[in-house]
Coordinates of C-alpha atoms in Angstrom, one line a residue:
M1 CA -12.1 34.0 8.7
E2 CA -13.0 37.6 8.0
K3 CA -15.0 37.7 11.2
L4 CA -11.9 36.8 13.1
L5 CA -10.0 39.6 11.7
Q6 CA -12.6 42.4 11.9
F7 CA -12.9 44.9 14.7
E8 CA -16.2 45.6 16.4
S9 CA -17.5 49.0 15.3
G10 CA -17.3 50.3 18.8
S11 CA -13.7 49.2 19.6
S12 CA -11.8 51.8 21.5
M13 CA -8.5 53.4 20.6
T14 CA -6.9 51.3 23.4
G15 CA -7.9 48.1 21.6
V16 CA -6.4 49.4 18.4
V17 CA -3.1 50.3 20.1
A18 CA -3.0 47.0 21.9
L19 CA -3.4 45.2 18.6
G20 CA -0.7 47.3 17.0
V21 CA 1.7 46.5 19.8
L22 CA 0.9 42.8 19.5
M23 CA 1.6 42.9 15.7
I24 CA 5.0 44.7 16.2
V25 CA 6.1 42.3 19.0
S26 CA 5.0 39.3 16.8
V27 CA 7.0 40.6 13.8
L28 CA 10.1 41.1 16.0
L29 CA 9.7 37.6 17.4
L30 CA 9.5 36.2 13.9
L31 CA 12.6 38.1 12.9
L32 CA 14.5 36.9 16.0
Q33 CA 13.3 33.4 15.3
G34 CA 14.6 33.6 11.7
R35 CA 18.1 34.8 13.0
K36 CA 18.1 32.2 15.7
N37 CA 17.4 29.4 13.2
G38 CA 19.9 30.6 10.6
T39 CA 18.8 30.4 6.9
L40 CA 15.3 29.1 6.8
P41 CA 14.0 27.5 3.6
P42 CA 12.2 29.9 1.2
G43 CA 8.4 30.3 1.6
P44 CA 5.6 32.8 1.4
R45 CA 5.7 35.7 3.8
P46 CA 3.4 35.3 6.8
A47 CA 0.2 37.2 6.0
W48 CA -0.6 38.0 9.7
P49 CA 1.7 38.1 12.8
V50 CA -0.5 35.7 14.8
L51 CA -2.0 33.5 12.1
G52 CA 1.1 33.3 10.0
N53 CA 0.5 31.6 6.7
F54 CA -2.9 30.2 7.6
P55 CA -4.8 32.6 5.4
A56 CA -2.9 31.3 2.3
L57 CA -4.2 27.8 3.1
M58 CA -7.8 28.7 3.7
G59 CA -8.8 29.1 0.1
G60 CA -9.7 25.6 -0.7
Q61 CA -10.8 22.2 0.7
M62 CA -7.7 20.4 -0.6
P63 CA -4.6 21.8 1.3
F64 CA -2.2 19.5 -0.6
L65 CA -3.3 21.2 -3.8
T66 CA -2.7 24.7 -2.3
L67 CA 0.8 23.6 -1.1
H68 CA 1.5 22.1 -4.5
K69 CA 0.9 25.4 -6.1
L70 CA 3.0 27.3 -3.5
S71 CA 5.9 24.8 -4.0
A72 CA 6.0 25.6 -7.7
Q73 CA 6.8 29.2 -6.6
F74 CA 9.0 28.7 -3.6
G75 CA 10.6 25.3 -4.3
P76 CA 10.5 21.7 -3.1
L77 CA 11.7 22.5 0.5
M78 CA 9.3 25.2 1.7
Y79 CA 8.9 27.0 5.0
L80 CA 5.7 28.2 6.5
R81 CA 4.6 29.4 9.9
L82 CA 1.2 28.1 11.0
G83 CA 0.3 30.1 14.1
S84 CA 3.3 29.7 16.4
V85 CA 4.3 26.4 14.8
P86 CA 7.1 26.3 12.2
C87 CA 6.3 24.1 9.3
V88 CA 8.4 22.5 6.5
V89 CA 6.8 21.2 3.3
I90 CA 8.6 18.5 1.2
S91 CA 7.5 18.5 -2.5
S92 CA 10.1 16.5 -4.5
S93 CA 11.6 13.0 -4.4
E94 CA 15.2 14.4 -3.9
V95 CA 14.2 16.4 -0.8
A96 CA 12.0 13.5 0.4
K97 CA 15.0 11.2 0.3
E98 CA 17.2 13.7 2.2
V99 CA 14.6 14.2 4.9
L100 CA 13.2 10.7 5.3
Q101 CA 16.3 8.6 4.8
V102 CA 19.5 10.6 5.0
K103 CA 18.3 12.7 8.0
G104 CA 15.5 10.3 8.9
A105 CA 16.3 10.1 12.7
S106 CA 15.8 13.9 12.9
F107 CA 12.4 13.7 11.3
A108 CA 10.8 10.7 13.0
G109 CA 8.8 12.6 15.6
R110 CA 5.0 13.1 15.7
P111 CA 3.3 16.3 16.6
K112 CA 1.0 16.1 19.6
R113 CA -2.5 17.0 18.8
Y114 CA -5.4 17.8 21.2
G115 CA -8.0 15.5 19.6
P116 CA -6.1 12.2 19.7
A117 CA -4.8 13.1 23.2
V118 CA -8.3 13.5 24.6
I119 CA -9.5 10.4 22.9
A120 CA -6.6 8.4 24.2
G121 CA -6.9 9.9 27.7
T122 CA -3.2 10.9 27.6
S123 CA -0.7 12.7 25.5
D124 CA 1.7 9.8 26.1
F125 CA 0.6 7.9 23.0
K126 CA 1.0 4.2 23.0
N127 CA -0.1 3.3 19.4
I128 CA 2.2 2.7 16.5
S129 CA 1.1 5.8 14.5
L130 CA 1.6 8.5 17.1
A131 CA 4.1 7.1 19.7
P132 CA 7.3 9.2 19.7
P133 CA 10.5 7.6 18.5
G134 CA 12.3 5.6 21.2
P135 CA 12.6 2.2 22.7
Y136 CA 8.9 1.7 23.3
W137 CA 7.9 2.7 19.8
R138 CA 10.6 0.4 18.3
Q139 CA 9.3 -2.5 20.4
L140 CA 5.7 -1.8 19.4
R141 CA 6.7 -1.6 15.7
K142 CA 8.7 -4.8 16.0
S143 CA 5.7 -6.5 17.5
C144 CA 3.4 -5.4 14.6
T145 CA 6.0 -6.2 12.0
H146 CA 6.8 -9.7 13.3
E147 CA 3.5 -10.7 14.7
L148 CA 0.9 -9.2 12.3
F149 CA 2.5 -8.2 9.1
S150 CA 5.4 -10.6 8.7
P151 CA 5.4 -12.7 5.4
S152 CA 4.6 -15.8 7.3
R153 CA 1.7 -14.2 9.2
L154 CA 0.3 -12.7 6.0
A155 CA 0.6 -16.1 4.3
S156 CA -1.2 -17.8 7.1
Y157 CA -4.3 -15.6 6.4
E158 CA -4.4 -16.3 2.7
G159 CA -7.2 -18.8 3.2
A160 CA -9.3 -16.2 5.1
R161 CA -8.7 -13.6 2.4
T162 CA -9.8 -16.0 -0.3
D163 CA -12.8 -17.0 1.7
E164 CA -13.7 -13.4 2.3
I165 CA -13.4 -12.4 -1.3
R166 CA -15.6 -15.3 -2.4
I167 CA -18.3 -14.6 0.1
M168 CA -18.5 -10.9 -0.9
L169 CA -18.4 -11.7 -4.6
K170 CA -21.5 -13.9 -4.2
E171 CA -23.2 -11.0 -2.5
L172 CA -22.2 -8.7 -5.3
L173 CA -23.5 -11.3 -7.9
I174 CA -26.9 -11.3 -6.2
D175 CA -27.0 -7.4 -6.1
S176 CA -25.9 -7.2 -9.8
K177 CA -28.8 -9.4 -10.9
K178 CA -31.3 -6.7 -9.8
G179 CA -30.1 -4.5 -12.7
D180 CA -29.5 -1.4 -10.6
A181 CA -26.1 0.2 -10.0
V182 CA -24.3 -1.6 -7.1
D183 CA -22.6 0.1 -4.2
V184 CA -18.9 -0.3 -5.0
R185 CA -17.7 1.7 -2.0
G186 CA -19.7 -0.4 0.4
W187 CA -18.4 -3.6 -1.1
L188 CA -14.8 -2.5 -1.0
T189 CA -15.1 -1.2 2.5
G190 CA -16.7 -4.4 3.7
V191 CA -14.1 -6.7 2.2
T192 CA -11.2 -4.6 3.6
A193 CA -12.8 -4.3 7.0
N194 CA -13.6 -8.0 7.3
N195 CA -10.0 -8.9 6.3
I196 CA -8.6 -6.7 9.0
T197 CA -11.0 -7.9 11.7
R198 CA -10.4 -11.5 10.8
M199 CA -6.7 -10.9 11.4
L200 CA -7.2 -8.9 14.6
I201 CA -10.0 -10.9 16.2
K202 CA -11.1 -13.7 13.8
K203 CA -14.5 -12.1 13.2
R204 CA -16.5 -10.7 10.3
F205 CA -18.6 -7.5 10.8
F206 CA -19.6 -6.4 7.4
G207 CA -21.8 -7.9 4.6
K208 CA -25.2 -9.6 4.7
G209 CA -24.7 -13.1 5.9
P210 CA -26.3 -14.8 8.9
D211 CA -23.0 -14.6 10.8
I212 CA -23.1 -10.8 10.8
N213 CA -24.4 -9.1 13.9
Q214 CA -26.2 -6.2 12.4
E215 CA -26.4 -4.2 15.7
Q216 CA -22.6 -4.5 16.3
K217 CA -22.0 -3.6 12.6
K218 CA -24.0 -0.4 13.0
D219 CA -22.2 0.5 16.2
F220 CA -18.8 -0.2 14.6
E221 CA -19.5 1.8 11.4
R222 CA -20.9 4.8 13.3
L223 CA -17.9 4.9 15.7
I224 CA -15.3 4.5 12.9
Y225 CA -16.9 7.2 10.8
R226 CA -17.0 9.5 13.8
I227 CA -13.4 9.0 14.6
Y228 CA -12.5 9.8 10.9
D229 CA -14.6 12.9 10.9
E230 CA -13.7 14.4 14.3
A231 CA -10.2 13.1 15.2
S232 CA -8.9 14.7 12.0
A233 CA -10.6 18.0 12.6
F234 CA -8.6 21.3 12.3
L235 CA -8.2 22.9 15.8
I236 CA -6.7 26.3 16.0
S237 CA -5.3 25.6 19.5
D238 CA -3.0 22.9 18.0
Y239 CA -1.2 25.9 16.3
I240 CA -1.9 28.8 18.7
P241 CA -1.9 27.2 22.1
Y242 CA -3.3 30.2 24.0
L243 CA -6.5 29.8 21.9
Q244 CA -7.3 26.6 23.8
F245 CA -10.4 28.2 25.1
V246 CA -11.7 28.5 21.6
T247 CA -11.5 24.8 21.1
E248 CA -13.3 24.2 24.3
L249 CA -16.0 26.7 23.5
Q250 CA -16.6 25.0 20.2
G251 CA -17.4 21.8 22.0
W252 CA -14.5 19.7 20.8
T253 CA -13.4 18.5 24.2
S254 CA -16.8 16.9 25.0
R255 CA -17.0 15.4 21.5
F256 CA -13.6 13.7 21.9
K257 CA -14.5 12.5 25.4
D258 CA -17.7 11.0 24.0
I259 CA -15.5 9.1 21.4
R260 CA -13.3 7.8 24.2
N261 CA -16.3 6.7 26.2
E262 CA -17.6 4.8 23.2
L263 CA -14.3 3.1 22.6
T264 CA -14.4 2.0 26.3
S265 CA -18.0 0.9 26.3
T266 CA -18.4 -0.5 22.8
L267 CA -15.2 -1.3 21.0
L268 CA -13.3 -2.9 23.9
P269 CA -16.0 -5.2 25.4
R270 CA -18.4 -5.8 22.4
I271 CA -16.1 -5.7 19.3
F272 CA -12.6 -6.5 20.4
E273 CA -13.7 -8.5 23.5
V274 CA -10.5 -7.7 25.4
E275 CA -11.7 -9.2 28.7
K276 CA -12.7 -12.4 27.0
H277 CA -9.2 -12.7 25.5
K278 CA -7.6 -12.1 28.9
Q279 CA -9.8 -14.8 30.5
R280 CA -8.9 -17.2 27.7
A281 CA -5.2 -16.5 28.3
K282 CA -5.6 -17.2 32.0
E283 CA -7.4 -20.4 31.4
R284 CA -4.8 -21.6 29.0
E285 CA -2.0 -20.7 31.4
L286 CA -3.7 -22.5 34.3
S287 CA -4.5 -25.6 32.3
G288 CA -1.0 -25.7 30.8
D289 CA -2.7 -26.0 27.3
S290 CA 0.0 -26.0 24.6
D291 CA -2.2 -27.1 21.7
S292 CA -0.1 -26.6 18.6
D293 CA -3.2 -26.2 16.5
Y294 CA -4.3 -23.1 18.4
V295 CA -3.6 -19.9 16.3
P296 CA -3.8 -16.7 18.5
D297 CA -5.3 -13.6 17.0
F298 CA -3.6 -10.2 17.4
V299 CA -5.6 -9.3 20.5
D300 CA -4.2 -12.5 22.1
L301 CA -0.7 -11.3 21.3
L302 CA -1.3 -7.8 22.6
V303 CA -2.9 -9.1 25.9
G304 CA 0.1 -11.4 26.5
A305 CA 2.9 -9.3 25.3
P306 CA 4.9 -7.2 27.9
L307 CA 5.5 -4.1 25.8
D308 CA 5.8 -1.2 28.3
D309 CA 8.8 -1.7 30.6
G310 CA 7.8 -5.4 31.1
K311 CA 4.2 -4.5 31.9
P312 CA 1.3 -5.5 29.6
L313 CA -0.6 -2.8 27.7
S314 CA -3.6 -1.3 29.5
D315 CA -7.1 -1.9 28.0
N316 CA -7.1 1.7 26.8
D317 CA -3.7 1.2 25.0
I318 CA -5.0 -2.0 23.4
S319 CA -8.1 -0.2 22.2
M320 CA -6.1 2.7 20.7
M321 CA -3.7 0.2 19.1
L322 CA -6.4 -1.8 17.5
T323 CA -8.3 1.2 16.3
D324 CA -5.2 2.6 14.8
L325 CA -4.5 -0.5 12.9
F326 CA -8.0 -0.9 11.7
L327 CA -8.4 2.7 10.5
G328 CA -5.1 2.8 8.7
A329 CA -5.7 -0.4 6.7
R330 CA -9.4 0.1 6.0
G331 CA -9.3 3.6 4.8
T332 CA -6.3 3.5 2.4
S333 CA -7.0 0.2 0.7
A334 CA -10.7 0.7 0.1
T335 CA -10.2 4.3 -1.0
T336 CA -7.4 3.4 -3.5
A337 CA -9.4 0.5 -5.0
E338 CA -12.5 2.8 -5.4
W339 CA -10.5 5.4 -7.3
A340 CA -8.9 2.6 -9.4
L341 CA -12.2 1.2 -10.5
A342 CA -13.5 4.7 -11.3
E343 CA -10.4 5.3 -13.5
F344 CA -11.1 2.0 -15.2
V345 CA -14.7 2.7 -16.1
I346 CA -13.9 6.1 -17.7
R347 CA -11.1 4.4 -19.6
P348 CA -12.7 1.2 -20.9
E349 CA -9.7 0.4 -23.1
L350 CA -7.5 0.1 -20.0
M351 CA -10.1 -2.1 -18.3
K352 CA -10.2 -4.4 -21.3
R353 CA -6.4 -4.7 -21.3
A354 CA -6.4 -5.6 -17.6
Q355 CA -9.2 -8.2 -18.2
D356 CA -7.4 -9.7 -21.1
E357 CA -4.3 -10.1 -18.9
L358 CA -6.4 -11.8 -16.2
D359 CA -8.0 -14.2 -18.8
T360 CA -4.5 -15.1 -20.0
V361 CA -2.8 -15.6 -16.7
V362 CA -5.7 -16.9 -14.6
G363 CA -8.1 -18.3 -17.3
K364 CA -11.8 -18.4 -17.1
D365 CA -12.3 -21.7 -15.2
R366 CA -11.0 -20.8 -11.8
L367 CA -10.7 -18.0 -9.2
L368 CA -7.8 -15.7 -9.0
R369 CA -5.1 -16.9 -6.6
E370 CA -2.6 -14.7 -4.7
S371 CA 0.2 -16.6 -6.5
D372 CA -1.2 -15.1 -9.8
L373 CA -0.6 -11.5 -8.7
P374 CA 3.1 -11.2 -9.5
H375 CA 2.4 -12.3 -13.1
L376 CA -0.3 -9.7 -13.6
H377 CA 2.2 -7.0 -14.8
Y378 CA -0.3 -4.5 -16.2
L379 CA -2.6 -4.7 -13.1
N380 CA 0.4 -4.1 -10.9
A381 CA 1.5 -1.1 -13.0
F382 CA -2.1 0.3 -12.9
V383 CA -2.2 0.1 -9.1
K384 CA 1.2 1.9 -8.9
E385 CA -0.2 4.6 -11.1
I386 CA -3.3 5.0 -8.9
F387 CA -1.0 5.3 -5.9
R388 CA 1.0 7.9 -7.7
F389 CA -1.9 9.9 -9.3
R390 CA -4.3 9.7 -6.3
P391 CA -2.3 9.0 -3.1
P392 CA -5.0 8.0 -0.6
A393 CA -3.4 10.0 2.3
P394 CA -1.6 12.9 0.5
F395 CA 0.3 14.0 3.7
G396 CA 0.5 10.6 5.3
I397 CA 0.7 11.2 9.1
P398 CA 2.5 14.5 9.7
R399 CA 6.0 14.3 11.2
E400 CA 7.9 16.5 13.6
S401 CA 11.6 17.4 13.7
T402 CA 13.1 16.0 16.9
R403 CA 16.1 18.3 16.8
A404 CA 17.4 21.3 14.9
C405 CA 19.3 20.2 11.8
E406 CA 20.4 21.2 8.3
V407 CA 18.8 20.1 5.1
L408 CA 20.3 21.0 1.7
G409 CA 21.9 24.0 3.2
Y410 CA 18.9 25.3 5.1
S411 CA 18.3 25.3 8.8
I412 CA 15.3 23.4 10.1
P413 CA 14.2 24.3 13.7
A414 CA 13.4 21.6 16.3
H415 CA 9.7 20.7 16.7
A416 CA 8.8 21.9 13.2
L417 CA 5.8 20.3 11.7
V418 CA 6.9 18.3 8.6
L419 CA 4.5 17.7 5.8
V420 CA 5.5 15.3 3.0
N421 CA 3.2 16.3 0.2
Q422 CA 2.9 13.0 -1.7
Y423 CA 0.8 14.7 -4.3
S424 CA 3.7 17.0 -5.3
V425 CA 6.4 14.2 -4.9
H426 CA 4.4 12.0 -7.2
R427 CA 4.2 14.8 -9.8
D428 CA 7.9 15.7 -9.7
P429 CA 8.6 16.7 -13.3
S430 CA 12.3 15.8 -12.9
V431 CA 11.2 12.1 -12.3
Y432 CA 8.0 11.7 -14.4
R433 CA 7.2 12.7 -17.9
N434 CA 3.8 14.3 -18.3
P435 CA 3.2 13.9 -14.5
N436 CA -0.3 15.3 -14.6
E437 CA -1.5 12.6 -17.0
F438 CA -2.8 9.2 -15.8
D439 CA -0.6 6.7 -17.6
P440 CA 0.0 3.1 -16.1
E441 CA 2.4 2.5 -19.0
R442 CA 5.1 4.5 -17.2
F443 CA 5.4 1.6 -14.7
M444 CA 5.3 -1.1 -17.4
E445 CA 8.5 0.6 -18.6
Q446 CA 9.9 0.9 -15.0
P447 CA 8.7 -2.3 -13.2
E448 CA 11.6 -2.0 -10.7
V449 CA 10.0 0.9 -8.9
N450 CA 9.0 -0.6 -5.6
H451 CA 6.6 1.5 -3.6
L452 CA 6.7 -1.1 -0.8
S453 CA 10.3 -0.8 0.1
G454 CA 10.3 2.5 1.9
V455 CA 14.0 2.9 1.4
D456 CA 14.7 2.8 -2.4
F457 CA 12.3 4.7 -4.6
F458 CA 11.3 8.0 -3.2
Q459 CA 9.5 9.0 -6.3
L460 CA 6.6 6.8 -5.2
I461 CA 5.8 6.8 -1.5
P462 CA 2.1 6.2 -0.9
F463 CA 2.9 4.3 2.3
G464 CA 5.5 6.8 3.5
A465 CA 9.2 6.1 3.7
G466 CA 12.1 5.7 6.1
L467 CA 11.7 5.0 9.8
R468 CA 7.9 5.8 9.8
T469 CA 7.0 3.7 6.8
C470 CA 3.6 2.1 7.2
P471 CA 4.2 -1.4 8.6
G472 CA 1.0 -2.7 6.9
N473 CA 2.1 -1.5 3.4
K474 CA 2.3 -5.1 1.9
L475 CA -1.1 -6.0 3.2
G476 CA -2.6 -2.8 1.9
N477 CA -1.1 -3.3 -1.5
L478 CA -2.2 -6.9 -1.6
L479 CA -5.8 -6.1 -0.7
V480 CA -6.0 -3.5 -3.5
L481 CA -4.7 -6.0 -6.1
L482 CA -6.9 -8.8 -4.8
M483 CA -10.1 -6.7 -4.8
L484 CA -9.4 -5.1 -8.2
G485 CA -8.3 -8.4 -9.8
N486 CA -11.4 -10.2 -8.7
L487 CA -13.8 -7.5 -9.6
L488 CA -12.3 -7.3 -13.1
H489 CA -12.0 -11.0 -13.6
H490 CA -15.6 -11.8 -12.7
F491 CA -17.5 -8.6 -13.8
D492 CA -17.7 -6.1 -16.6
W493 CA -18.2 -2.6 -15.3
S494 CA -19.9 0.4 -16.8
L495 CA -21.3 3.7 -15.8
P496 CA -25.0 4.0 -14.7
P497 CA -27.5 5.1 -17.4
G498 CA -27.2 8.8 -18.1
E499 CA -23.6 9.0 -17.1
C500 CA -20.7 9.5 -19.6
A501 CA -17.0 9.3 -19.1
D502 CA -16.4 12.9 -20.1
S503 CA -18.7 14.3 -17.4
F504 CA -18.4 11.7 -14.7
D505 CA -17.8 13.3 -11.3
M506 CA -14.2 12.5 -10.3
S507 CA -13.9 15.1 -7.6
G508 CA -12.6 14.2 -4.2
V509 CA -13.0 15.3 -0.6
Y510 CA -10.2 15.4 2.0
T511 CA -10.2 14.5 5.6
F512 CA -7.2 12.4 6.6
V513 CA -7.6 10.4 3.3
C514 CA -8.7 11.9 0.0
S515 CA -11.7 9.8 -1.1
R516 CA -14.2 10.3 -3.9
K517 CA -16.7 13.0 -3.1
K518 CA -19.5 10.8 -4.2
P519 CA -19.6 7.0 -3.4
L520 CA -19.0 4.9 -6.5
F521 CA -22.1 3.2 -7.9
L522 CA -21.6 1.2 -11.1
I523 CA -23.4 -1.4 -13.3
A524 CA -21.9 -4.8 -12.9
K525 CA -22.4 -7.5 -15.5
P526 CA -21.2 -11.0 -14.4
R527 CA -18.6 -12.6 -16.7
S528 CA -18.5 -16.0 -14.8
P529 CA -21.5 -16.4 -12.6
A530 CA -21.3 -20.2 -12.5
L531 CA -17.7 -20.0 -11.2
L532 CA -18.8 -17.7 -8.4
L533 CA -21.6 -20.0 -7.3
G534 CA -19.5 -23.1 -7.5

């Protein structure tokens, strides 16, 4: 950053004067903007005319922590200027409710970002996460809600979820017998990913069984990790458009195009097999096949559904839609479960309480069923506390104001970037006692708090809230409960030799999600090996 702000030693007086004029003009523009927009929310004074408040956010790798500290000084509705982009930060449950519910229609937009636009091949986004509000987005969301995440559809995949958990538990049992620490992150990621791909395309891609195509698995993993790393990258041109040439000189355009080419050459034909689905649909239509036992997967539904003005989605739109769904579900569920098990092992008394509850509700002579989950009150409270204490996506997907409006007496300009800092909302001292302490007991005392509603309890919003609530929230929560419940029911967990709870590394790293900095490896001791092998 310092290099960006320094002059070359040989700079001429003309350059100095030009910079001075630029600074004066920028300050005047900022003042005029403030008058034009009325009374803006309080916030830190922009440090530089061009960069705005960026220098204040450059001090750490966790921007949600930086904004949390700033909100303590400037309040729960805070205004920043990031380059030329106005930005509003929400840091309390009261303001979150006002913005996401009361004024929800004014804050349902999505900012357009260069990386996703190049990857998609268009800035006219056709996936559920980034599509702008309007008839098409509503139709797309309705299709997902009714066809993929409806209660009946989720129930129809219960057998697949049970099967997947059991397959992966057997693999974990084999690994645990070696005596070494097992790769918990790998297991959680595999279970989550296979559950999603079985819903989308009825295939498994992760694990060690003979049904796993290892070459496809490697291609899939490499592409997914690359999308996570590069599509969420910070690009200065998203905030200062006339610095687009900097983004191009840094090589980002070619990287994003490479991802798009891989999606076209790998994901569509080899993983999602869109052409195969189209051919199957044609054959069924020509033959008049109306087999009532045939259960279409989600790609079948996307191929046959007229979503865009009566026209079917293009192959590229289908690819982006499926990638969007897969990334959203896989990242948050596996990350949350990994944090949860880490919290359990450094607090063995809490793990014992959860295991005692499982032994009482489920018993020791059968596997956990999904029908048991509502009766596991402590496990549910623990998962809520994990979502509160360590929200997997602290900002969710950023929003944009679609029009100028007023919030709690302050004027918010149109096209402002809106960041809902879940980290701060979940530590709102007006809602939670001792908000910085990890305490599942708080949700035993308040079991009515429902983080899945998106419209009632704005003190706990790990899946967002209002019009842009994550449509897969119930599946995400279910997978976390299922994976944790089974891991605790069938294994005792402890830290590797040489590790102790007081010094165990619980630091995180932030991209789009906030995951553990180090993958979780733990010692697993089977509690019921005969049951797993039965």
